[in-house]
mmCIF file of C-alpha atoms and ligand atoms in Angstrom:
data_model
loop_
_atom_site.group_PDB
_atom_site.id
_atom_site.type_symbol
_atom_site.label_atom_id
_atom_site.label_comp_id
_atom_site.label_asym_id
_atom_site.label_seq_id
_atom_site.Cartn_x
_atom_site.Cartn_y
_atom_site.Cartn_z
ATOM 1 C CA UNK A 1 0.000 0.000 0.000
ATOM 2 C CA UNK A 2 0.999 3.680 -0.935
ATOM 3 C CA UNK A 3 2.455 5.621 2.401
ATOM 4 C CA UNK A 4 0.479 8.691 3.028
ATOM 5 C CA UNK A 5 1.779 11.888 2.049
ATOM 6 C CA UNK A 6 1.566 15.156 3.588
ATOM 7 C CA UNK A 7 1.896 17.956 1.359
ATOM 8 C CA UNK A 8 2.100 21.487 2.042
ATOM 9 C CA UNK A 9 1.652 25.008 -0.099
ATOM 10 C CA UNK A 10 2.228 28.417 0.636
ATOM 11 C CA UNK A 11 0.971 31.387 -1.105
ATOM 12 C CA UNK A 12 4.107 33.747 -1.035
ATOM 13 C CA UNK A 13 2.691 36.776 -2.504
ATOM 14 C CA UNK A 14 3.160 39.702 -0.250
ATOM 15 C CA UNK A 15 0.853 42.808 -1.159
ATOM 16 C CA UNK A 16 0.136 41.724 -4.439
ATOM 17 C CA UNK A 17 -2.561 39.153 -3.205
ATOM 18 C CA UNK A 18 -4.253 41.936 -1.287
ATOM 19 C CA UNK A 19 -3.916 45.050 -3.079
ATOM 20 C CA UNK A 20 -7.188 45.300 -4.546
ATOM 21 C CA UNK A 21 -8.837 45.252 -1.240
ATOM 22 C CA UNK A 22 -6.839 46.161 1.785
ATOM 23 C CA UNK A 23 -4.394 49.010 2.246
ATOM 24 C CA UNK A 24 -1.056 49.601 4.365
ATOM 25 C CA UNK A 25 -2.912 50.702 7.402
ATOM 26 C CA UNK A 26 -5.609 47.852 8.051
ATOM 27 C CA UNK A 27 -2.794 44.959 6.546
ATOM 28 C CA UNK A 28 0.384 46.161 6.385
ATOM 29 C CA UNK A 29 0.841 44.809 9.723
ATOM 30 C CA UNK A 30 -0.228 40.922 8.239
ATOM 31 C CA UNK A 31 2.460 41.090 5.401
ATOM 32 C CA UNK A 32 5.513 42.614 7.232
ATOM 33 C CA UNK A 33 4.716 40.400 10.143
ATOM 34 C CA UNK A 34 4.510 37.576 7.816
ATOM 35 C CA UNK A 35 7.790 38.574 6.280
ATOM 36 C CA UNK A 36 9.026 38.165 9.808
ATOM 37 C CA UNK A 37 7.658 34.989 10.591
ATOM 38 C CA UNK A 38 9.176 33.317 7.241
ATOM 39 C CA UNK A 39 12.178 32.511 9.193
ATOM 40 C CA UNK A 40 10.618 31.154 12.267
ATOM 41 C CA UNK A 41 8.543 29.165 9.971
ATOM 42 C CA UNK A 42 11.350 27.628 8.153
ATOM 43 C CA UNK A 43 13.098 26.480 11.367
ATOM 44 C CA UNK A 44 10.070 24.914 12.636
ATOM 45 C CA UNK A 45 10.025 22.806 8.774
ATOM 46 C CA UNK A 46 13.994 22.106 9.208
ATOM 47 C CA UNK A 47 13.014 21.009 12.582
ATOM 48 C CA UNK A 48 10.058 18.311 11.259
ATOM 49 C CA UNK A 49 11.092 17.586 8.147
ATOM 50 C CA UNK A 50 8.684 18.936 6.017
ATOM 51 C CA UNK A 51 9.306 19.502 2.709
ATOM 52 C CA UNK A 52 6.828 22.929 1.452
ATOM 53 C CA UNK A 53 6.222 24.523 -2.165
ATOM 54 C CA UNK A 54 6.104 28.162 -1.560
ATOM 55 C CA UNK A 55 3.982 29.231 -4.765
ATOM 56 C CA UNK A 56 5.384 33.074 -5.274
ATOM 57 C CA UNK A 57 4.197 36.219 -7.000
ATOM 58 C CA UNK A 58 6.410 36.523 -10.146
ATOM 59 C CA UNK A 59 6.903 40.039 -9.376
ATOM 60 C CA UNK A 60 8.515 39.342 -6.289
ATOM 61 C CA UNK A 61 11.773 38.157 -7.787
ATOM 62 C CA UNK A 62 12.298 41.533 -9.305
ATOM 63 C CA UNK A 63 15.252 43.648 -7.503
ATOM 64 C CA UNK A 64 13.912 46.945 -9.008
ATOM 65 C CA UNK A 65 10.914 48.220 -10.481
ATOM 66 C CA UNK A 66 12.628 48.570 -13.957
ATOM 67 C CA UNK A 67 12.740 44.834 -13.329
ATOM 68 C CA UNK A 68 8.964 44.054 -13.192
ATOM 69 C CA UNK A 69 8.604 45.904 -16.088
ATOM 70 C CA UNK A 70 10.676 44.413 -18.066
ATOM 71 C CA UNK A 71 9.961 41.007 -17.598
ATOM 72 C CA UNK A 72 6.098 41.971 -17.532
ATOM 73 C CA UNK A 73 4.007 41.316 -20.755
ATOM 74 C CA UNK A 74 3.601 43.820 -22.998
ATOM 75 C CA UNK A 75 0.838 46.143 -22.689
ATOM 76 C CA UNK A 76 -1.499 44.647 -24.714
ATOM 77 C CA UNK A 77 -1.397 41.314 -22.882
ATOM 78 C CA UNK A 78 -1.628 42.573 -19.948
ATOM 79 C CA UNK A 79 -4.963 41.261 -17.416
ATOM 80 C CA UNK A 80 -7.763 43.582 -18.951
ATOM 81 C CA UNK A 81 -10.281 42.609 -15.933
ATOM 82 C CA UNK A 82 -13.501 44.398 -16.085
ATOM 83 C CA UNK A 83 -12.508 45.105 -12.397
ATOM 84 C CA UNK A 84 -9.514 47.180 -13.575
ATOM 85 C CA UNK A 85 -8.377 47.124 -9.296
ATOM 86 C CA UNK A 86 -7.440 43.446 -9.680
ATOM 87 C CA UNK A 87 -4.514 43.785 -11.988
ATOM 88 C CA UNK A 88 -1.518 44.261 -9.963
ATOM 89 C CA UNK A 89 -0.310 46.612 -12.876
ATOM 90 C CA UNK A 90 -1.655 49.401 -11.383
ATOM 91 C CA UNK A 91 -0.099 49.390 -8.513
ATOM 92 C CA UNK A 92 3.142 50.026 -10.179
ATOM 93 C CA UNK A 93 3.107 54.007 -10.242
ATOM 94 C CA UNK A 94 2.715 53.848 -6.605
ATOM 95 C CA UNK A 95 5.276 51.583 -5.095
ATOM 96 C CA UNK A 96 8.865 52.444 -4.267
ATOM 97 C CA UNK A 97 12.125 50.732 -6.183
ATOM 98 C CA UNK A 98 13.177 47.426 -4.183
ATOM 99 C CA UNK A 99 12.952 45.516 -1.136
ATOM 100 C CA UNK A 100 13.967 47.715 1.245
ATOM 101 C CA UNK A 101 12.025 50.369 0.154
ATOM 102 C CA UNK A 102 9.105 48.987 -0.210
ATOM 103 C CA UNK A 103 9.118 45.475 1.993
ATOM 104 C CA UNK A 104 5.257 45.158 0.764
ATOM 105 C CA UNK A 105 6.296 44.377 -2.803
ATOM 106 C CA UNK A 106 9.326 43.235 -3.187
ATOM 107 C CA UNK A 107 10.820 39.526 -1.752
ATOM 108 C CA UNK A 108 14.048 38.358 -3.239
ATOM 109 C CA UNK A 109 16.006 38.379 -0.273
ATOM 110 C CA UNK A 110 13.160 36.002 0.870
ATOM 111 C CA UNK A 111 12.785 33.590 -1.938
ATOM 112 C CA UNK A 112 16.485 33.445 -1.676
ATOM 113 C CA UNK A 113 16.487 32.567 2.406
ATOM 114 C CA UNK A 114 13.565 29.877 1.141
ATOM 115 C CA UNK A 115 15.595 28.301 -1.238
ATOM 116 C CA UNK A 116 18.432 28.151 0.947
ATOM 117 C CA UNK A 117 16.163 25.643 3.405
ATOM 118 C CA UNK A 118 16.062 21.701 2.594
ATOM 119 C CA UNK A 119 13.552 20.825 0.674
ATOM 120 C CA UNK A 120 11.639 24.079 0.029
ATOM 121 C CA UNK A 121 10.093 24.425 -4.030
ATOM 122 C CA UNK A 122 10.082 27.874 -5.046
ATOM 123 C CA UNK A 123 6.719 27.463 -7.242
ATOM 124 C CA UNK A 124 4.393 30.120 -8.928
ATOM 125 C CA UNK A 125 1.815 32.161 -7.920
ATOM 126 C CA UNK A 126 1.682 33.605 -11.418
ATOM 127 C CA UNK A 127 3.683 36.612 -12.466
ATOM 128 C CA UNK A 128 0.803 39.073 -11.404
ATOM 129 C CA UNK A 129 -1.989 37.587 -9.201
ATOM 130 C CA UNK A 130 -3.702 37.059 -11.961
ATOM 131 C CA UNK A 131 -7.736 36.053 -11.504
ATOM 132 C CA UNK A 132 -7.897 33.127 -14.191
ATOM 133 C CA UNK A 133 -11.612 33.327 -13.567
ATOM 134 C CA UNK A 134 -12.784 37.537 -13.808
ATOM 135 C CA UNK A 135 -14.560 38.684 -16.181
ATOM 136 C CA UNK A 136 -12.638 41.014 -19.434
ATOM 137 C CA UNK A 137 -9.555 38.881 -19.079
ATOM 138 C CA UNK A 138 -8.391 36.196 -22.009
ATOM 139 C CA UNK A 139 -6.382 32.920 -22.201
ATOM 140 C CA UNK A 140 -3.798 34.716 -24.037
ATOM 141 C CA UNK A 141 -3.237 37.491 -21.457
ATOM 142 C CA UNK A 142 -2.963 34.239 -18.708
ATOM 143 C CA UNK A 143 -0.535 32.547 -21.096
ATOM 144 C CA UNK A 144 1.678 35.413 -21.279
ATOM 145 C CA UNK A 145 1.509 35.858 -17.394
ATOM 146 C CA UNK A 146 2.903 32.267 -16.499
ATOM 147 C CA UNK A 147 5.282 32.937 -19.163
ATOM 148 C CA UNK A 148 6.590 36.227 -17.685
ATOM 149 C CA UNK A 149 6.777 34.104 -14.124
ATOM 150 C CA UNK A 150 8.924 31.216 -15.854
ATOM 151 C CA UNK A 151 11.098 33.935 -17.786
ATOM 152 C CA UNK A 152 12.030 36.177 -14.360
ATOM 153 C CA UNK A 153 11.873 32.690 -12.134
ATOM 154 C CA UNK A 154 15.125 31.051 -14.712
ATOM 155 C CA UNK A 155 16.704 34.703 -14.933
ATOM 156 C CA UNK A 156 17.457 34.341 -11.074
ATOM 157 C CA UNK A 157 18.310 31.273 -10.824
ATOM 158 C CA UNK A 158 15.219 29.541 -10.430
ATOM 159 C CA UNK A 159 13.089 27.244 -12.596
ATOM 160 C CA UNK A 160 9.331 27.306 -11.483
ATOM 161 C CA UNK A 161 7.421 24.412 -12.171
ATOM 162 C CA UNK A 162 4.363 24.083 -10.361
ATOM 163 C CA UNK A 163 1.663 26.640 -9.862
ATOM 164 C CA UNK A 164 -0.926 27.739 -7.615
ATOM 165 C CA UNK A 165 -3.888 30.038 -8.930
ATOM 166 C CA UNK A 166 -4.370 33.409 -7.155
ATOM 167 C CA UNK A 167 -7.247 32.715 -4.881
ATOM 168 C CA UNK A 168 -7.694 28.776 -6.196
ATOM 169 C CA UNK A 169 -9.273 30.381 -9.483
ATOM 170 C CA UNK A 170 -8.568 27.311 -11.364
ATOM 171 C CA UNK A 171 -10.260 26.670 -14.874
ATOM 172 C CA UNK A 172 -10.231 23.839 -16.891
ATOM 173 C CA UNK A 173 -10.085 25.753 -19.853
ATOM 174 C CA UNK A 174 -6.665 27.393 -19.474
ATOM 175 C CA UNK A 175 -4.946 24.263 -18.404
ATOM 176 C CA UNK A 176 -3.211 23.666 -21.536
ATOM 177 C CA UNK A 177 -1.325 27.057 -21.096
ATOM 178 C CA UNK A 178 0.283 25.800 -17.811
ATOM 179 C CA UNK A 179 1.415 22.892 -19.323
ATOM 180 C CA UNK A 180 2.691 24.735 -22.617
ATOM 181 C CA UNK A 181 4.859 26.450 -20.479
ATOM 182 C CA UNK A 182 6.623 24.156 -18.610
ATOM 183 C CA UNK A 183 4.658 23.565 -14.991
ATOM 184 C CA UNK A 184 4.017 19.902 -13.872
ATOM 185 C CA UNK A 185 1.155 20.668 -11.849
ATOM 186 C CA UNK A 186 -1.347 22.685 -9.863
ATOM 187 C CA UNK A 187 -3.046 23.391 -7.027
ATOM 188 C CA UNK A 188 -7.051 23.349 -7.919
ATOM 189 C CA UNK A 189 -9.911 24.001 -5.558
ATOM 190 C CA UNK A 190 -11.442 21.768 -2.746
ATOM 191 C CA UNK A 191 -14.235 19.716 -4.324
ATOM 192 C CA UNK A 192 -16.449 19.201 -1.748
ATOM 193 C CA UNK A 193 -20.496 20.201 -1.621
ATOM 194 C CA UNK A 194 -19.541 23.559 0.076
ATOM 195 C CA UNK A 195 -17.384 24.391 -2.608
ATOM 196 C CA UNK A 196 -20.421 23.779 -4.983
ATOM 197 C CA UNK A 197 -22.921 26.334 -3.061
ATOM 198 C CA UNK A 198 -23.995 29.423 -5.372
ATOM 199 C CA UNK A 199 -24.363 31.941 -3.078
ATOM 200 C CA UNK A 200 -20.953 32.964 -1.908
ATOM 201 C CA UNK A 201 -21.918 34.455 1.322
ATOM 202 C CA UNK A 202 -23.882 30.849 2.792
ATOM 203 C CA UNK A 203 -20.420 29.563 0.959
ATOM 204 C CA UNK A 204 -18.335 31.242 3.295
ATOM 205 C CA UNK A 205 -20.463 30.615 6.504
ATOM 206 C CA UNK A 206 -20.326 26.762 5.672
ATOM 207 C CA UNK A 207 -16.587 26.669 4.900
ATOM 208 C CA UNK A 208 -16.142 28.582 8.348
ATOM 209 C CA UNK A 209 -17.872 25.810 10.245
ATOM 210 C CA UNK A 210 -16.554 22.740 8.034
ATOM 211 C CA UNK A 211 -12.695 24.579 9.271
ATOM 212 C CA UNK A 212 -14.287 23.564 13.092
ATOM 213 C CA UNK A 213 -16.369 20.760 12.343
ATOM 214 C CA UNK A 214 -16.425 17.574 9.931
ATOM 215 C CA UNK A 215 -18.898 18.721 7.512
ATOM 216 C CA UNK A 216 -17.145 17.351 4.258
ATOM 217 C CA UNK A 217 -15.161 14.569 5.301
ATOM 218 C CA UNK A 218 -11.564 13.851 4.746
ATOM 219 C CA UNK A 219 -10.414 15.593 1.381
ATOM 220 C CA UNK A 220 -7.863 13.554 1.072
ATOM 221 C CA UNK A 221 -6.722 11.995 -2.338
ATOM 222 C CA UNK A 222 -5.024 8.375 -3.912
ATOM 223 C CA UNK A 223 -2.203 8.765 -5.675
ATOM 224 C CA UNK A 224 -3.463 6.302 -8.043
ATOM 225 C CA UNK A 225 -5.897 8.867 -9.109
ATOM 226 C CA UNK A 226 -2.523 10.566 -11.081
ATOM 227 C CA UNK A 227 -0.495 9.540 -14.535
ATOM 228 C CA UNK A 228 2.410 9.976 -15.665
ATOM 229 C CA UNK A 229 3.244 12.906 -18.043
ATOM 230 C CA UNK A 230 -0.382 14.298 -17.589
ATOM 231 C CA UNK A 231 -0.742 17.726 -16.340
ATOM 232 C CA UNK A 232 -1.536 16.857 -11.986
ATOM 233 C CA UNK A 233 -3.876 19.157 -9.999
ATOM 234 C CA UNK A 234 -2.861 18.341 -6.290
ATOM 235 C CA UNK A 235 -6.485 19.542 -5.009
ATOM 236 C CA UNK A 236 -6.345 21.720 -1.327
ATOM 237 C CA UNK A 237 -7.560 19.607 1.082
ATOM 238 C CA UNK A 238 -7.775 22.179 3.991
ATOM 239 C CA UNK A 239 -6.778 26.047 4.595
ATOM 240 C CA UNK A 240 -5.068 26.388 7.402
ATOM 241 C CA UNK A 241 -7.327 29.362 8.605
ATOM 242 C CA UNK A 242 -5.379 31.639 10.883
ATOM 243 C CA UNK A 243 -5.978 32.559 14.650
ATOM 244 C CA UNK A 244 -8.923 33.700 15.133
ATOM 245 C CA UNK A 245 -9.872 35.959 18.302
ATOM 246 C CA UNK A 246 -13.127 36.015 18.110
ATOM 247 C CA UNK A 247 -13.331 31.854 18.332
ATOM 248 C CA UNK A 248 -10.294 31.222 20.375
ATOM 249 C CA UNK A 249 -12.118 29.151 22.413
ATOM 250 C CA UNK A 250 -12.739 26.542 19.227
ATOM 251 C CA UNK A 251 -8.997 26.973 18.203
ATOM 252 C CA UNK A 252 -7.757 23.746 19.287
ATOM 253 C CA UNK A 253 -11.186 22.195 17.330
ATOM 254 C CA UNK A 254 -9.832 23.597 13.972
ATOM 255 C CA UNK A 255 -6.289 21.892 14.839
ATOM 256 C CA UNK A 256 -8.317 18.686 15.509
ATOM 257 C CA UNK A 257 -10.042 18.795 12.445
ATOM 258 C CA UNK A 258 -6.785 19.231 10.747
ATOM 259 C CA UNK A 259 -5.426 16.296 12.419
ATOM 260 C CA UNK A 260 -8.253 13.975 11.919
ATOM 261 C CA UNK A 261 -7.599 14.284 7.582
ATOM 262 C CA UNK A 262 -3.965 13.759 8.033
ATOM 263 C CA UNK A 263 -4.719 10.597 10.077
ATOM 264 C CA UNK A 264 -6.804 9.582 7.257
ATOM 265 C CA UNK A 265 -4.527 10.043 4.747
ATOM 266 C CA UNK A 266 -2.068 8.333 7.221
ATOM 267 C CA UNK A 267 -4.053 5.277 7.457
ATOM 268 C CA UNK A 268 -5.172 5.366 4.084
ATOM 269 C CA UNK A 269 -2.195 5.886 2.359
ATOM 270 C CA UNK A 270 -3.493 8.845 0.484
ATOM 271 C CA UNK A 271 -2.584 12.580 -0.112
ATOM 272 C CA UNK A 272 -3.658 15.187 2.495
ATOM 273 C CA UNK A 273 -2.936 19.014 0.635
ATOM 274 C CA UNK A 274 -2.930 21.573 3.752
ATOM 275 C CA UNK A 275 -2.118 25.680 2.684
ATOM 276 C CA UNK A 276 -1.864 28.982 3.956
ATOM 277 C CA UNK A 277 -0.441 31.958 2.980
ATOM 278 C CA UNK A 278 2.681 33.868 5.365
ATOM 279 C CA UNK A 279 0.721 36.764 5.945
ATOM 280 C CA UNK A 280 -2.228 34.752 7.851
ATOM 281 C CA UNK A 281 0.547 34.090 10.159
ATOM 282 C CA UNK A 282 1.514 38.214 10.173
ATOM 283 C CA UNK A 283 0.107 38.837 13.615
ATOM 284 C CA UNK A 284 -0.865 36.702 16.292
ATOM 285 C CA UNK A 285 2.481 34.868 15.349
ATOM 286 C CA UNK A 286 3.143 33.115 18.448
ATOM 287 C CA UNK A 287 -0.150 31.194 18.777
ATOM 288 C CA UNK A 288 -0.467 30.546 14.944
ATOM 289 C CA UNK A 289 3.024 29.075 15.010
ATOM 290 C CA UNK A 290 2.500 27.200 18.174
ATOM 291 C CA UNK A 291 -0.770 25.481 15.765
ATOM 292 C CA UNK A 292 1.806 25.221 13.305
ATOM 293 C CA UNK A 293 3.882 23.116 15.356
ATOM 294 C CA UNK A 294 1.215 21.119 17.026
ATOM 295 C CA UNK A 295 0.114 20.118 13.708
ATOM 296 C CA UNK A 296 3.680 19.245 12.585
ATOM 297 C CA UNK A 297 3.862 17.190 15.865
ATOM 298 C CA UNK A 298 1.488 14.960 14.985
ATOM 299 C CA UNK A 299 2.869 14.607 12.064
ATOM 300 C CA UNK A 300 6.057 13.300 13.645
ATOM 301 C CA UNK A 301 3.756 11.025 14.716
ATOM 302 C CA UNK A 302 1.950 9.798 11.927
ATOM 303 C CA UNK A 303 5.503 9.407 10.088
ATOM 304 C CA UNK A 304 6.173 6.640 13.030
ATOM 305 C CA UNK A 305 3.708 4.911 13.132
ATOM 306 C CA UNK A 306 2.055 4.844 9.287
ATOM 307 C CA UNK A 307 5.053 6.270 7.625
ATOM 308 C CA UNK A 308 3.262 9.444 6.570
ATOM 309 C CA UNK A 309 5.799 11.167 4.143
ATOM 310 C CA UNK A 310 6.270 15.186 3.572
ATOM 311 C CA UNK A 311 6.150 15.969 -0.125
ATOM 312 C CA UNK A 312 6.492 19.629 -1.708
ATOM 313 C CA UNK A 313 4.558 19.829 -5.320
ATOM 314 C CA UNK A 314 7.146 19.421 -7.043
ATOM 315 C CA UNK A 315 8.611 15.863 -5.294
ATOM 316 C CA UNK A 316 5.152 14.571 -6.031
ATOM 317 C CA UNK A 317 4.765 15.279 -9.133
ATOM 318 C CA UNK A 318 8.246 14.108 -10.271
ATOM 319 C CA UNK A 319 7.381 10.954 -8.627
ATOM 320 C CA UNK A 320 4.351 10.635 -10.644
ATOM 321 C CA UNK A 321 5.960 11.358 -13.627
ATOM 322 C CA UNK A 322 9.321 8.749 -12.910
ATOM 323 C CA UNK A 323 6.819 5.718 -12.000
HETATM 324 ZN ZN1 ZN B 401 -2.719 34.655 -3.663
#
């Protein structure tokens, strides 16, 4: 029987995932605390063994604004959303010229300390945050986005292979464009009945309470499911929802709900996909990381006595691809 995997993304994208609706003042604090807590974070993987694909704005690998621009598409490729504050594009009047100006933005020094970990992928998180599901945008203006995140990814010295969609916006439809430029796999949505629910606001409400309480079941995945060659979406199994004040007494709930799909996938020998992004960890660091490590704890556990296995994207999909 297959060992059960646990496999872990992170959505590395600084401001750019939130700068169509937040501003410095009510989440600056998030993203340079999650900056911060990048190292911490990495220790605590050394320390367990967990291999992570950190799935990373394109942008960030830029040193200098001249960068982003020119490694960006040209104009006429660029995201034309009907919602013209969703392209990260216009943003880039307004920012400052590198990292240390302008922490929000930039993060090579970061992808760098990443890569310098065991067994951390530097993936994609497109070159732009690009929403592969708003409206005005076209497959062509996607296409040229993952191509300007492979192009700037191999100019630093990294070769990014595995993708995650800006706010799981998979589609079908532009799947051939991820494989036409050279990733291995994806990230897609949770599959589950909640995910299905029309109305996004009783959507939310339900995923809230399934984050507490068993409402959908394991979300775990066989490996079997996968072949060779083929283009892999490693579904999310569970977001890794961030302390929350408000329901601190239920905290240590969400942790066991966590815990009870790893076991499955422990016992079952299948794949259990758990993500988050740094800046949910960007305040209230100690008590996220301390559910952090509980959850890598019982990992430690599961490895003993079912020989769970940590897997980045990448690994997997390599594996796939070699049997
Ligand atoms: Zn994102």
């Amino acid at each position: 029987m297959n060992k059960g995997t646990l496999l872990i993304s992170l959505d590395f994208e600084l401001f750019w995932g939130v700068q169509d609706c937040h501003t410095y003042e009510d989440y600056g604090d998030n993203v340079i605390g999650g900056r911060k807590a990048i190292p911490q974070l990495l220790e605590l993987f050394k320390e367990h063994g967990i291999h992570a694909s950190w799935a990373t704005v394109g942008m960030m690998f830029a040193e200098n604004k001249d960068e982003i621009v020119s490694f960006s598409p040209s104009e006429d490729l660029r995201p034309s959303f009907d919602n013209s504050a969703l392209s990260g594009y216009r943003v880039l009047n307004h920012i400052g010229d590198n990292e240390q100006e302008e922490p929000y933005f930039y993060g090579k020094s970061l992808i760098d300390l990443i890569a310098g970990y065991p067994h951390q992928e530097i993936a994609s998180h497109t070159y732009s945050h690009y929403y592969a599901r708003e409206a005005g945008q076209t497959y062509d203006e996607f296409d040229a986005d993952l191509k300007a995140a492979k192009n700037i990814s191999v100019a630093k010295g990294y070769d990014v292979k595995t993708l995650v969609f800006p706010r799981n916006q998979s589609k079908k439809e532009y799947e051939s464009a991820i494989t036409n430029n050279g990733y291995l796999a994806f990230r897609g949505e949770e599959e589950d009945w909640i995910h299905k629910i029309p109305i996004n606001i009783v959507k939310r409400m339900f995923r809230l309470a399934d984050s507490y309480l068993n409402l959908t079941g394991s979300a775990t995945y066989s490996i079997e499911n996968f072949k060779s060659g083929e283009l892999h979406n490693f579904r999310g199994s569970r977001f890794l929802r961030p302390y929350n004040h408000s329901l601190r007494f239920f905290e240590s709930l969400k942790i066991k709900r966590v815990k009870g799909q790893m076991k499955k996938a422990a016992k079952k020998g299948r794949i259990f996909h758990l993500w988050w992004h740094p800046h949910n960890i960007g305040i209230n660091t100690e008590k996220n990381l301390k559910n952090i490590k509980e959850i890598l704890d019982y990992y430690d556990e599961l490895k003993n006595k079912y020989g769970m296995e940590s897997k980045n994207m990448l690994e997997l999909a390599e594996e796939i691809n070699n049997s």
